[in-house]
Amino acid sequence: MNVFDASALLAFLRGEEGADEIERALDAGGVCGAANWSEVIQVLIRHGRDWELSVALLQSYGLDVLPVSGEDGEWAARRWRRGESLSLGDRLCLALGERMDATVWTADKEWGDGGRVRQIR
């Protein structure tokens, strides 16, 4: 099972470095949390992209969007640290990865690489 951070899905949609890795992971099946899904759409709108077409492409891979659970919110809150660069969306994505016992894909270098996290850059 794969969980996708917004940065990973955006890298795929833009054909950026690591897009091929994300495509293989999408082929294997995966999910995106609702908070990260919203971020993907927001960035596409901000850049004037056809977000509905992009959503259709991602869904053609069978990508499911899952709601944020109360437990995800608690997990994310407990991992907040003053001065740390991980946003709430980042921590919710990691929480979903924990809940699903899944590999978490990101393009954010601040996350590092290892454990559940797979860095594409």
Coordinates of C-alpha atoms in Angstrom, one line a residue:
M1 CA 0.0 0.0 0.0
N2 CA 1.2 3.5 -0.8
V3 CA 0.2 6.9 0.7
F4 CA 0.9 10.0 -1.4
D5 CA 1.8 13.4 -0.1
A6 CA 0.6 16.3 -2.2
S7 CA 4.2 17.1 -3.2
A8 CA 4.6 13.6 -4.7
L9 CA 1.4 13.8 -6.7
L10 CA 2.2 17.3 -8.0
A11 CA 5.7 16.1 -9.1
F12 CA 4.0 13.3 -11.0
L13 CA 1.5 15.7 -12.6
R14 CA 4.2 18.1 -13.6
G15 CA 6.6 15.5 -14.9
E16 CA 9.2 16.5 -12.5
E17 CA 12.1 14.5 -11.1
G18 CA 10.8 11.3 -9.5
A19 CA 7.5 11.3 -11.6
D20 CA 8.4 7.8 -12.9
E21 CA 8.7 6.4 -9.4
I22 CA 5.3 7.9 -8.4
E23 CA 3.7 6.4 -11.5
R24 CA 5.0 3.0 -10.6
A25 CA 3.7 3.4 -7.0
L26 CA 0.3 4.6 -8.4
D27 CA 0.2 1.5 -10.6
A28 CA 0.7 -0.6 -7.4
G29 CA -2.2 1.1 -5.7
G30 CA -2.5 3.8 -3.1
V31 CA -4.4 6.5 -1.3
C32 CA -4.2 10.2 -0.5
G33 CA -5.6 11.8 2.6
A34 CA -8.3 14.5 2.2
A35 CA -6.0 17.2 3.5
N36 CA -3.3 16.5 1.0
W37 CA -5.9 16.0 -1.8
S38 CA -7.1 19.5 -1.1
E39 CA -3.6 20.8 -1.3
V40 CA -3.0 19.2 -4.7
I41 CA -6.2 20.8 -6.1
Q42 CA -5.4 24.2 -4.5
V43 CA -1.9 24.3 -6.1
L44 CA -3.3 23.3 -9.5
I45 CA -5.9 26.1 -9.3
R46 CA -3.3 28.6 -8.2
H47 CA -1.2 27.8 -11.2
G48 CA -4.1 27.9 -13.6
R49 CA -4.0 24.1 -14.4
D50 CA -7.1 22.1 -15.4
W51 CA -7.5 20.5 -12.0
E52 CA -10.5 18.4 -13.0
L53 CA -8.4 16.8 -15.8
S54 CA -5.5 16.2 -13.3
V55 CA -8.0 14.6 -10.8
A56 CA -9.3 12.4 -13.5
L57 CA -5.8 11.3 -14.4
L58 CA -5.0 10.4 -10.8
Q59 CA -8.2 8.6 -10.3
S60 CA -7.6 6.6 -13.5
Y61 CA -4.8 4.9 -11.5
G62 CA -7.3 3.9 -8.8
L63 CA -6.1 6.5 -6.3
D64 CA -8.5 6.7 -3.4
V65 CA -9.0 9.8 -1.2
L66 CA -9.5 8.9 2.4
P67 CA -10.9 11.1 5.2
V68 CA -8.8 12.3 8.1
S69 CA -9.7 10.4 11.2
G70 CA -9.7 11.7 14.8
E71 CA -6.8 9.3 15.5
D72 CA -4.9 10.8 12.5
G73 CA -5.4 14.3 13.9
E74 CA -4.2 13.2 17.4
W75 CA -1.1 11.4 15.9
A76 CA -0.3 14.6 13.9
A77 CA -0.7 16.9 16.8
R78 CA 1.6 14.8 19.1
R79 CA 4.3 15.1 16.5
W80 CA 4.2 18.9 16.3
R81 CA 7.5 20.6 17.3
R82 CA 8.2 24.3 17.5
G83 CA 10.5 25.4 14.7
E84 CA 10.0 22.1 12.7
S85 CA 9.2 22.4 9.0
L86 CA 6.6 19.7 8.8
S87 CA 3.2 21.2 8.2
L88 CA -0.1 19.9 9.5
G89 CA -0.7 18.4 6.1
D90 CA 2.7 16.7 6.2
R91 CA 2.0 15.2 9.6
L92 CA -1.5 14.1 8.6
C93 CA 0.0 12.3 5.6
L94 CA 2.5 10.5 7.9
A95 CA -0.4 9.7 10.2
L96 CA -2.3 8.1 7.4
G97 CA 0.8 6.1 6.5
E98 CA 1.0 4.8 10.1
R99 CA -2.7 3.9 10.1
M100 CA -2.5 2.1 6.7
D101 CA 0.9 0.5 7.5
A102 CA 2.0 1.9 4.2
T103 CA 4.9 3.4 2.3
V104 CA 4.6 7.2 2.3
W105 CA 5.8 9.0 -0.9
T106 CA 7.0 12.6 -0.8
A107 CA 9.0 15.1 -2.8
D108 CA 9.7 17.2 0.3
K109 CA 13.4 16.9 1.2
E110 CA 12.7 18.0 4.8
W111 CA 11.0 14.7 5.5
G112 CA 14.2 12.7 5.0
D113 CA 14.2 9.2 3.6
G114 CA 13.9 6.0 5.5
G115 CA 11.5 4.0 7.5
R116 CA 8.1 4.4 5.9
V117 CA 9.1 7.5 3.9
R118 CA 10.3 7.3 0.3
Q119 CA 11.9 10.5 -1.0
I120 CA 11.7 11.0 -4.8
R121 CA 14.3 13.7 -5.0

